[in-house]
Short mmCIF file of C-alpha atoms in Angstrom, two decimals:
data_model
loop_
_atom_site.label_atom_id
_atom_site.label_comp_id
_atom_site.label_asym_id
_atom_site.label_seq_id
_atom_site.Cartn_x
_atom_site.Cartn_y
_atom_site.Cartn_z
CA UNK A 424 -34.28 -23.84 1.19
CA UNK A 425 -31.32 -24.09 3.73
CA UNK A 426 -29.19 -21.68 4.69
CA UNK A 427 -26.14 -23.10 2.36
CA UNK A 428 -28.47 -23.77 -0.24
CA UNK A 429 -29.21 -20.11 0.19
CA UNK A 430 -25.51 -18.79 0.12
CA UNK A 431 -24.48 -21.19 -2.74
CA UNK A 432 -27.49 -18.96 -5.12
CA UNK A 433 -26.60 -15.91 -4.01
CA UNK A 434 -22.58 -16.88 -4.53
CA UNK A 435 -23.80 -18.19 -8.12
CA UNK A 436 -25.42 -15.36 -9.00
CA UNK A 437 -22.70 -13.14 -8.02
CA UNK A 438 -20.14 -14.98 -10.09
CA UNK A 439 -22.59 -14.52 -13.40
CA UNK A 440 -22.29 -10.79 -12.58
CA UNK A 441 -25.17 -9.73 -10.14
CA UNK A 442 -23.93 -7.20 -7.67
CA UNK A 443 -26.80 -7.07 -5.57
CA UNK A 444 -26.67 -10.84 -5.12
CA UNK A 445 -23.10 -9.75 -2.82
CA UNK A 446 -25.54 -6.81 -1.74
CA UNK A 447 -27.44 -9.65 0.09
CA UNK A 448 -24.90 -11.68 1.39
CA UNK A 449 -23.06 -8.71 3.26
CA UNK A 450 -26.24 -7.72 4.52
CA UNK A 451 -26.96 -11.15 5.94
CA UNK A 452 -23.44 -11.72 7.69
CA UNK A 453 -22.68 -7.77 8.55
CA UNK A 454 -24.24 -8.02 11.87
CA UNK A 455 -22.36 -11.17 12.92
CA UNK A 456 -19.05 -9.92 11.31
CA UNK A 457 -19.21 -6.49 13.26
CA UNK A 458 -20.18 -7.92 16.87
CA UNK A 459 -17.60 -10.68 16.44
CA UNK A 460 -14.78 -7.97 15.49
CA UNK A 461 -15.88 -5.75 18.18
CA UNK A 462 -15.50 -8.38 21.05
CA UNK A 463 -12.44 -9.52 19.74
CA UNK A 464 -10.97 -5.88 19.76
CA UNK A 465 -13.31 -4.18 22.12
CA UNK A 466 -14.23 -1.44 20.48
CA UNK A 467 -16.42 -0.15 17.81
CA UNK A 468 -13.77 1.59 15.54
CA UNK A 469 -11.96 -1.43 14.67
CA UNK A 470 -14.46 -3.55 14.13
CA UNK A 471 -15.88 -0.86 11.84
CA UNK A 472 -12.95 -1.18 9.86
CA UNK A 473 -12.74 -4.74 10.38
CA UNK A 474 -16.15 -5.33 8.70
CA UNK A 475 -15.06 -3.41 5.85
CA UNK A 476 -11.71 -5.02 4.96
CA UNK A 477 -13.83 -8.61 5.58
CA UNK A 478 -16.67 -7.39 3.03
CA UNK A 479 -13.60 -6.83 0.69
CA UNK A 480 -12.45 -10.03 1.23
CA UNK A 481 -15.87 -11.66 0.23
CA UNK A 482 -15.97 -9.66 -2.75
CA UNK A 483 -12.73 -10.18 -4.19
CA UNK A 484 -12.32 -14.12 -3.06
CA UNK A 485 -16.00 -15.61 -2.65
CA UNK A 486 -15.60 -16.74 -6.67
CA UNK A 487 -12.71 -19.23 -5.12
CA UNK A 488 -15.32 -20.31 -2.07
CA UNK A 489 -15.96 -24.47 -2.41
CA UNK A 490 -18.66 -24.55 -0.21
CA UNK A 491 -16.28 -27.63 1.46
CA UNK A 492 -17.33 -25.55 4.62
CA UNK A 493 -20.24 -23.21 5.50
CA UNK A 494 -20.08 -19.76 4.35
CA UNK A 495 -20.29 -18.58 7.80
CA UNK A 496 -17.50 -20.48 8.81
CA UNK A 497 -15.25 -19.21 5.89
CA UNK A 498 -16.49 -15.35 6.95
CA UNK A 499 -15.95 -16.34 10.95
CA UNK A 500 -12.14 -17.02 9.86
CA UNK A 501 -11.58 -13.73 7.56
CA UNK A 502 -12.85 -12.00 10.65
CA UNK A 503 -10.72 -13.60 12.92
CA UNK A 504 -8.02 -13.48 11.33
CA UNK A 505 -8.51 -9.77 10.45
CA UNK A 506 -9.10 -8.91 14.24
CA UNK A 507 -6.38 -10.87 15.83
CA UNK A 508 -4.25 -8.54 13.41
CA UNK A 509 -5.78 -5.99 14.98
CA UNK A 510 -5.11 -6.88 18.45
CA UNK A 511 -1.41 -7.22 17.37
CA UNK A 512 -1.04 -4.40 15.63
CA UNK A 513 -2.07 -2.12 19.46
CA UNK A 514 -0.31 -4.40 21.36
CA UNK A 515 2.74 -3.11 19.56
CA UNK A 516 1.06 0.46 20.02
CA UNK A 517 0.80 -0.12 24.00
CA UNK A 518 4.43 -1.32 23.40
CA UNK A 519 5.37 1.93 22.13
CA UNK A 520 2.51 4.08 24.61
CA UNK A 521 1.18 5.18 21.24
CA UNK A 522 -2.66 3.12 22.41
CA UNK A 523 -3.96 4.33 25.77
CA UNK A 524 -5.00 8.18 24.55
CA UNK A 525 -6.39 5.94 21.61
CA UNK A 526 -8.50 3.47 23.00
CA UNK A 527 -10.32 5.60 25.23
CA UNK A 528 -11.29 7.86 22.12
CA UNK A 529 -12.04 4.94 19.74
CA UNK A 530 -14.07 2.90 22.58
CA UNK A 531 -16.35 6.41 22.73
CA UNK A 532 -18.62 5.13 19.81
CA UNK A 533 -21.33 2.83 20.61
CA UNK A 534 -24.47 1.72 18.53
CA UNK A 535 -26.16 -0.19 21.41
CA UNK A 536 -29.63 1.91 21.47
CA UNK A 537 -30.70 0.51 25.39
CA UNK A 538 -28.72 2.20 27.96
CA UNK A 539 -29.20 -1.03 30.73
CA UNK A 540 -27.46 -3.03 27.26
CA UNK A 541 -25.42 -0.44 26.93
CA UNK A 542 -23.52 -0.53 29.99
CA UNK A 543 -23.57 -4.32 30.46
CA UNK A 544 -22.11 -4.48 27.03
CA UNK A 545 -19.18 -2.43 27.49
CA UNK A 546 -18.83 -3.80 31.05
CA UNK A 547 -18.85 -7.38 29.60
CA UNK A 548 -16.19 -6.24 26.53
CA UNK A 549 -14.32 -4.72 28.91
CA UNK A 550 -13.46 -8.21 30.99
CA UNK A 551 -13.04 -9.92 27.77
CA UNK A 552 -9.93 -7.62 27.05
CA UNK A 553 -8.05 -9.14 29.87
CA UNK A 554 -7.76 -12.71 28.62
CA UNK A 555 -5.60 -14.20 26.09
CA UNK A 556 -6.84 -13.37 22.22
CA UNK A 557 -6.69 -17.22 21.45
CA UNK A 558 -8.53 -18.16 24.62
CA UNK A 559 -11.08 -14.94 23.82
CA UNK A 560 -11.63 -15.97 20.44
CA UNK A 561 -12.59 -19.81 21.88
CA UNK A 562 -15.25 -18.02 24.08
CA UNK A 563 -16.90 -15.70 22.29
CA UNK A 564 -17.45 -18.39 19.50
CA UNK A 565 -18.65 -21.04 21.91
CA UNK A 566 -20.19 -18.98 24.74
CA UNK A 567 -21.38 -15.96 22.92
CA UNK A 568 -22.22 -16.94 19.64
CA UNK A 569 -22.89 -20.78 20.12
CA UNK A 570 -20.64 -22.60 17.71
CA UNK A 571 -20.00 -26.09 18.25
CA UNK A 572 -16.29 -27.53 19.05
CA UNK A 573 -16.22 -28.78 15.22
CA UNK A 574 -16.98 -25.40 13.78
CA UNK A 575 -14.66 -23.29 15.84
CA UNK A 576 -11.65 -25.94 14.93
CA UNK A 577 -12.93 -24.92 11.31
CA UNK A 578 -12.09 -21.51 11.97
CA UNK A 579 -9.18 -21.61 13.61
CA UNK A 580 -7.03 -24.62 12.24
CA UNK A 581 -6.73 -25.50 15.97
CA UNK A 582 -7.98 -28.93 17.65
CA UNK A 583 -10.73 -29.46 19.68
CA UNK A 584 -9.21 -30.65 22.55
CA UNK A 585 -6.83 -27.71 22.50
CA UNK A 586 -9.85 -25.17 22.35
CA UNK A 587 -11.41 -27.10 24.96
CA UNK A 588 -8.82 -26.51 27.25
CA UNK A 589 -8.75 -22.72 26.03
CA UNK A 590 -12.56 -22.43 26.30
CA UNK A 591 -12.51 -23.12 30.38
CA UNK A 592 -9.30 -21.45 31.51
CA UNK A 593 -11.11 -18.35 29.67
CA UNK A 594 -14.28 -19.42 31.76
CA UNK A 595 -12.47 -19.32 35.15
CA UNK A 596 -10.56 -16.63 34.47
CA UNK A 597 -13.27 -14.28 33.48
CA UNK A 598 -15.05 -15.88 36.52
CA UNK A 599 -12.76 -14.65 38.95
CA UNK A 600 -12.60 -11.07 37.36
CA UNK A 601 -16.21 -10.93 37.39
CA UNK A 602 -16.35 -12.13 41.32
CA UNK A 603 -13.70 -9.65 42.43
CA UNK A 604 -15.26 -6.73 40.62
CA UNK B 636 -10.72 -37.63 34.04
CA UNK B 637 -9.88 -34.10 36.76
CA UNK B 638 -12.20 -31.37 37.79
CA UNK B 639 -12.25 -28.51 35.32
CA UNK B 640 -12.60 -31.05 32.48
CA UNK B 641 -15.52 -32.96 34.26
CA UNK B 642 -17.10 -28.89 35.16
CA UNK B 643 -16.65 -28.16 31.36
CA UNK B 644 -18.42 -31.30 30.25
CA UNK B 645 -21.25 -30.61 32.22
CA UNK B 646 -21.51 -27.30 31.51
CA UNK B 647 -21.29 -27.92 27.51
CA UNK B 648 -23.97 -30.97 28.24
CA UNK B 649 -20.92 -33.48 27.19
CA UNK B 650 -21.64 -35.83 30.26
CA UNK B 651 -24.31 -38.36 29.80
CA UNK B 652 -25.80 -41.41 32.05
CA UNK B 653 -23.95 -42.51 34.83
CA UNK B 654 -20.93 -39.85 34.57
CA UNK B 655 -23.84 -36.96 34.56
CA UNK B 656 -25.85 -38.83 37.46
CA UNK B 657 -22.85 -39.23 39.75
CA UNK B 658 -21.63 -35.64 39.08
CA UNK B 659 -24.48 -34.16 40.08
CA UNK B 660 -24.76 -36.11 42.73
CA UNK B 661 -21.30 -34.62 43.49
CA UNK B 662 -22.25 -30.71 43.00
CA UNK B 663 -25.29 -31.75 45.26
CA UNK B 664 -22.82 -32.87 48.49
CA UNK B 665 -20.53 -29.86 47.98
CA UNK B 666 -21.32 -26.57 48.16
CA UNK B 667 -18.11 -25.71 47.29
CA UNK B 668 -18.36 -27.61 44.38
CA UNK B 669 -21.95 -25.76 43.62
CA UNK B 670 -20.65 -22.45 44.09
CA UNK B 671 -17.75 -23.23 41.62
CA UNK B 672 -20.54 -24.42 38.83
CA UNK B 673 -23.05 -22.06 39.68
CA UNK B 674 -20.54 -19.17 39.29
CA UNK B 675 -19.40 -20.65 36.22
CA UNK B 676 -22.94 -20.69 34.54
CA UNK B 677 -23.73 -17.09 36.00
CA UNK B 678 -20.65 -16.23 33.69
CA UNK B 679 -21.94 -17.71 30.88
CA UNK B 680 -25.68 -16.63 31.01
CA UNK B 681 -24.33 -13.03 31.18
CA UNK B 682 -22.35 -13.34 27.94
CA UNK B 683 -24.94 -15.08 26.24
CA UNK B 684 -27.64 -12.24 27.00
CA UNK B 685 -25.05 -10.17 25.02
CA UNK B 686 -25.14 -12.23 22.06
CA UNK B 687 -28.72 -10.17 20.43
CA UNK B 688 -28.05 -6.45 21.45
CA UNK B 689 -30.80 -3.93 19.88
CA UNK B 690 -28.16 -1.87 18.51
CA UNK B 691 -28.44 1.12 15.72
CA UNK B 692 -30.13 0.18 12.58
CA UNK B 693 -28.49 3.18 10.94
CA UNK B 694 -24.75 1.74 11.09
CA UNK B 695 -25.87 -1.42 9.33
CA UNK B 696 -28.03 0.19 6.75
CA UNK B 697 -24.42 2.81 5.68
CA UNK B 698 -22.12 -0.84 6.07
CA UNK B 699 -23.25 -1.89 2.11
CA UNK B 700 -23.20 1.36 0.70
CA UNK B 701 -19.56 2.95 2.56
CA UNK B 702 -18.23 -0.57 1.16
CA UNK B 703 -18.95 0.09 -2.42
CA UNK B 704 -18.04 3.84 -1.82
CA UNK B 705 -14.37 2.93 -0.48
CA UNK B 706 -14.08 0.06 -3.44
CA UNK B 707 -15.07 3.07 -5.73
CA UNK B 708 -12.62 5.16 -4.11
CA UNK B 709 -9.96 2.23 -4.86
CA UNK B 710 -10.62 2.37 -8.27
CA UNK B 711 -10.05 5.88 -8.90
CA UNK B 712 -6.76 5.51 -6.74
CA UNK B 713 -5.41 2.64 -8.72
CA UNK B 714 -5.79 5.16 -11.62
CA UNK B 715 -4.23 7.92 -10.33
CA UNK B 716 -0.41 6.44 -10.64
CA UNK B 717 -1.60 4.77 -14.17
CA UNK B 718 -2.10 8.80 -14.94
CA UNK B 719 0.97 9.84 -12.84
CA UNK B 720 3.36 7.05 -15.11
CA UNK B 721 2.35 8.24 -18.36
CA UNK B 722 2.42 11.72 -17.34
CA UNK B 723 6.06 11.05 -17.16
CA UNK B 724 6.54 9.29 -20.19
CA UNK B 725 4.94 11.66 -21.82
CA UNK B 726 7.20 14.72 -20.87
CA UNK B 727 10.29 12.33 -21.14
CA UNK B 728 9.21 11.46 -24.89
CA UNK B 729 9.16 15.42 -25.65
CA UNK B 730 12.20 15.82 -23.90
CA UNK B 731 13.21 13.03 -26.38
CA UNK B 732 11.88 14.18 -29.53
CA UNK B 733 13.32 17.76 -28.66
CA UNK B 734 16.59 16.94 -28.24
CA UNK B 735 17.10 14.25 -31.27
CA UNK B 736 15.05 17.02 -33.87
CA UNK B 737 17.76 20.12 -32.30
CA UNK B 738 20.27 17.47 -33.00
CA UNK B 739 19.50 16.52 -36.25
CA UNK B 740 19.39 20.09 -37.09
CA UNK B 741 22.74 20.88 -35.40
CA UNK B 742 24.57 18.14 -37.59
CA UNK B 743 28.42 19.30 -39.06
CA UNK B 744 28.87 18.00 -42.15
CA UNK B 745 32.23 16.25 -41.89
CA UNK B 746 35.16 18.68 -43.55
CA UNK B 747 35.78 15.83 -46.13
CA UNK B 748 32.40 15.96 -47.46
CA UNK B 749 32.86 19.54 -48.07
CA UNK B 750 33.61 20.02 -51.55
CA UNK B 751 36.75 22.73 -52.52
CA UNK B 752 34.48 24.91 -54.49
CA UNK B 753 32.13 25.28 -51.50
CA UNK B 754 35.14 25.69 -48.73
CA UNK B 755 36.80 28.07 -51.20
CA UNK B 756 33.19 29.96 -51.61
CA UNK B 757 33.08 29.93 -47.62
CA UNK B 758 36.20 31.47 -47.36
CA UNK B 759 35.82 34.27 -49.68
CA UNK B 760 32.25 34.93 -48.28
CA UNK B 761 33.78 35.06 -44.50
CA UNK B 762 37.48 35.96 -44.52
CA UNK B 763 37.63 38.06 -41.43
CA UNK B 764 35.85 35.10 -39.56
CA UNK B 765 38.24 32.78 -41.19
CA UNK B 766 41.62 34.78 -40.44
CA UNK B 767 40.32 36.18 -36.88
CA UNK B 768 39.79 32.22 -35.75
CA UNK B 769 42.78 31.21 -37.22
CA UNK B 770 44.96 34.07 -35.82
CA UNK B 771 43.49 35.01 -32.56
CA UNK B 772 41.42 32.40 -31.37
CA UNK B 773 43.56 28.86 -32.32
CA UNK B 774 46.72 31.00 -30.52
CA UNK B 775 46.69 31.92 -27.28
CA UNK B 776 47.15 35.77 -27.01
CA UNK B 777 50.47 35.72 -24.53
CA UNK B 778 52.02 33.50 -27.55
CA UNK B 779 50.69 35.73 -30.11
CA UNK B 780 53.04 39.17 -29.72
CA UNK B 781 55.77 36.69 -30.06
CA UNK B 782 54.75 34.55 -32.60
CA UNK B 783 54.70 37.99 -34.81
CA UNK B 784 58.34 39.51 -33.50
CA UNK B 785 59.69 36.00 -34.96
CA UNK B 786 58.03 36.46 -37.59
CA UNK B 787 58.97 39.37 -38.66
CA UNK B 788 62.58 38.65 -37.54
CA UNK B 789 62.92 35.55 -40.07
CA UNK B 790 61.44 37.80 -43.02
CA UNK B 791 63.59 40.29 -42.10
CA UNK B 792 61.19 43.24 -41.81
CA UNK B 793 59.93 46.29 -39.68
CA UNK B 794 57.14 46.51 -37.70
CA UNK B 795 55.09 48.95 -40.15
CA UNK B 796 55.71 46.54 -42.93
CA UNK B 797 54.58 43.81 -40.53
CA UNK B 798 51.55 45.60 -39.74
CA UNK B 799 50.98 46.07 -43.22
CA UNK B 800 51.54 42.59 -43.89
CA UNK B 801 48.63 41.23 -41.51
CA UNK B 802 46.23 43.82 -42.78
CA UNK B 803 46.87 42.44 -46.25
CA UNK B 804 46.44 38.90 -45.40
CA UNK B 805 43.40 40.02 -43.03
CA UNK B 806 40.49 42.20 -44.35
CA UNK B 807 41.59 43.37 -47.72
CA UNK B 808 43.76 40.78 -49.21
CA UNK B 809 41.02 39.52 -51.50
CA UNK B 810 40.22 42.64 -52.61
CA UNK B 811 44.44 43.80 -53.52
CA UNK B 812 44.06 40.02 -55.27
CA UNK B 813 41.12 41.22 -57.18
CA UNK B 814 42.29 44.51 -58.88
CA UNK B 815 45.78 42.91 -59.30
CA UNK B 816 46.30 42.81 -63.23
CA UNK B 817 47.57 39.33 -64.78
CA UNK B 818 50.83 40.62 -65.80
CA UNK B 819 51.57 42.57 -62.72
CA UNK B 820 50.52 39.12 -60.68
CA UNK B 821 53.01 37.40 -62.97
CA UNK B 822 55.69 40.14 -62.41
CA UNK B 823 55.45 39.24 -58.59
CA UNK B 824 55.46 35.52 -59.24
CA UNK B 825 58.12 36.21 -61.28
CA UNK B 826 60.10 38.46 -58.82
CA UNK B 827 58.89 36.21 -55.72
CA UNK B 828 60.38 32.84 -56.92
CA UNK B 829 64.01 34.42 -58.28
CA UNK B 830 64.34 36.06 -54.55
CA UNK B 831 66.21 34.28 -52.33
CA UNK B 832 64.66 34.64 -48.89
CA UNK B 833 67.19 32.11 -46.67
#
């Protein structure tokens, strides 16, 4: 069975009134919904809340999911969506020096268990806080998480040649950062 | 076709046949050029070895069950105005019913559905009410002294006979009307309607 033949019964079943059919889905896409929340922001508080408010989403809009895209996709969008929000909303903060006593005390919380991980992790997040959201978002779905050209247009409404473009000025930028450290 | 765009194909593996022979051909003549892609990939292998962190099982196991806690917690919020609205309309309903029963209850009969035998029976029953609203509380008391001295000036009598005269007509002139015998009432009739009082 394939992966969207795999969503589409679990989506069935949830939509005749199975709960733990929804269960299963948000167990299968948790992981990828917190880690791509928690680059985007940078921290593990947001994307904590991030994943929840996406998990809502599925629940409440997955009857009106066509399966004219992969579930993945669809999920990839709520949560990018849902974190570029959240960028917005403490770029205002910084705007109003309401974020930088925040951020260190949300950024304190970290589930990586290996303390080498650990430390390249935050060192990595860290870097990709200093480019663009749009061109971050690009990257971490092409470099990080693998998604083809196609796929991340999917997600983002935007054109291929366009994320191109963003995808390699993110590159070089993080490039130089990570030279001049 | 410039630089970054030809670095980016090869990087993604977008360049194929001749255009990925003579670029590498390229990065192999400059080591500028082979710094610049090297660098590039370093980049990129470093993020990637990010993407499958061991990370605490204990988070992900709570995600499920804090979801269906919170969408619990919804629930019983999205009740709690339901409750707070009909609290209201329920004390605005007493306050309602309360006020239209006291009203009902408070209700004058209109004077002209009063018969004569029950105004006349009121009137008997409460005379001092009747005489002490109509002399004392319908006239204001600075007109009321002089009211009484014209009065008594028009009639053409003293003030004893004028006090006399409102005690009759307050508290005891039902009872003088009551042992008043029919032919000494029609004596004063009699008396009243020969006298000339202009």
């Amino acid at each position: 069975m394939t992966e969207k033949d795999n969503d589409y019964n679990l989506i069935e079943r949830f939509n005749n009134g199975d709960e733990s059919a929804f269960n299963e889905l948000a167990r299968k896409y948790q992981q990828r919904i917190y880690w791509h929340a928690r680059r985007m922001t940078g921290n593990h508080l947001d994307a904590d809340e991030i994943v929840q408010e996406v998990l809502l989403v599925m629940y409440r809009k997955i009857k009106t999911f066509n399966f004219r895209s992969s579930l993945y996709t669809w999920i990839y969008t709520i949560t990018t969506t849902r974190s570029i929000n959240y960028i917005k909303r403490r770029s205002l903060k910084q705007i109003f020096s309401l974020h930088d006593v925040e951020s260190d005390q949300r950024s304190g919380t970290d589930l990586v268990t290996e303390i080498e991980n650990k430390e390249e992790v935050k060192r990595l997040e860290k870097f990709l806080q200093y480019i663009p959201a749009k061109q971050r978002e690009v990257f971490i779905l092409r470099a990080i998480d693998g998604l083809s050209y196609k796929e991340i247009a999917e997600i983002t409404g935007r054109s291929e040649g366009g994320l191109k473009s963003n995808y390699f000025h993110a590159l070089r930028k993080l490039t130089e950062m990570m030279s001049n450290e | 076709m410039n630089k970054n765009e030809q670095i980016r194909k090869y990087l993604d593996g977008e360049l194929t046949g001749e255009e990925l022979k003579n670029f590498e051909t390229e990065i192999n003549n400059s080591p500028e050029l082979k710094n610049l892609v090297d660098s590039y990939r370093d980049t990129l292998n470093q993020f990637k070895k990010i993407e499958n962190v061991n990370s605490e099982e204990s988070y992900f196991i709570n995600i499920v069950p804090r979801f269906h806690e919170s969408m619990r917690n919804k629930k019983r919020l999205k009740l709690k105005p339901a409750f707070a609205f009909s609290s209201i309309a329920l004390v605005l309903t007493s306050i309602l019913l309360v006020f239209i029963l006291n009203k009902d209850n408070q209700v004058i009969n209109p004077v002209h559905e009063i018969s004569s035998e029950e105004l006349s029976s009121y009137l008997k029953s409460n005379p001092q009410d009747y005489y002490e609203m109509q002399l004392t509380e319908s006239v204001p008391q600075e007109y009321d002294s002089l009211f009484n001295s014209i009065f008594f000036n028009e009639l053409n009598i003293d003030d004893n006979s004028g006090k006399y005269l409102v005690d009759v007509t307050g508290n005891e002139f039902y009872n003088i009307l009551d042992e008043i015998s029919d032919e000494d009432a029609e004596s004063i009739y009699s008396s009243l309607i020969s006298k000339k009082i202009y």
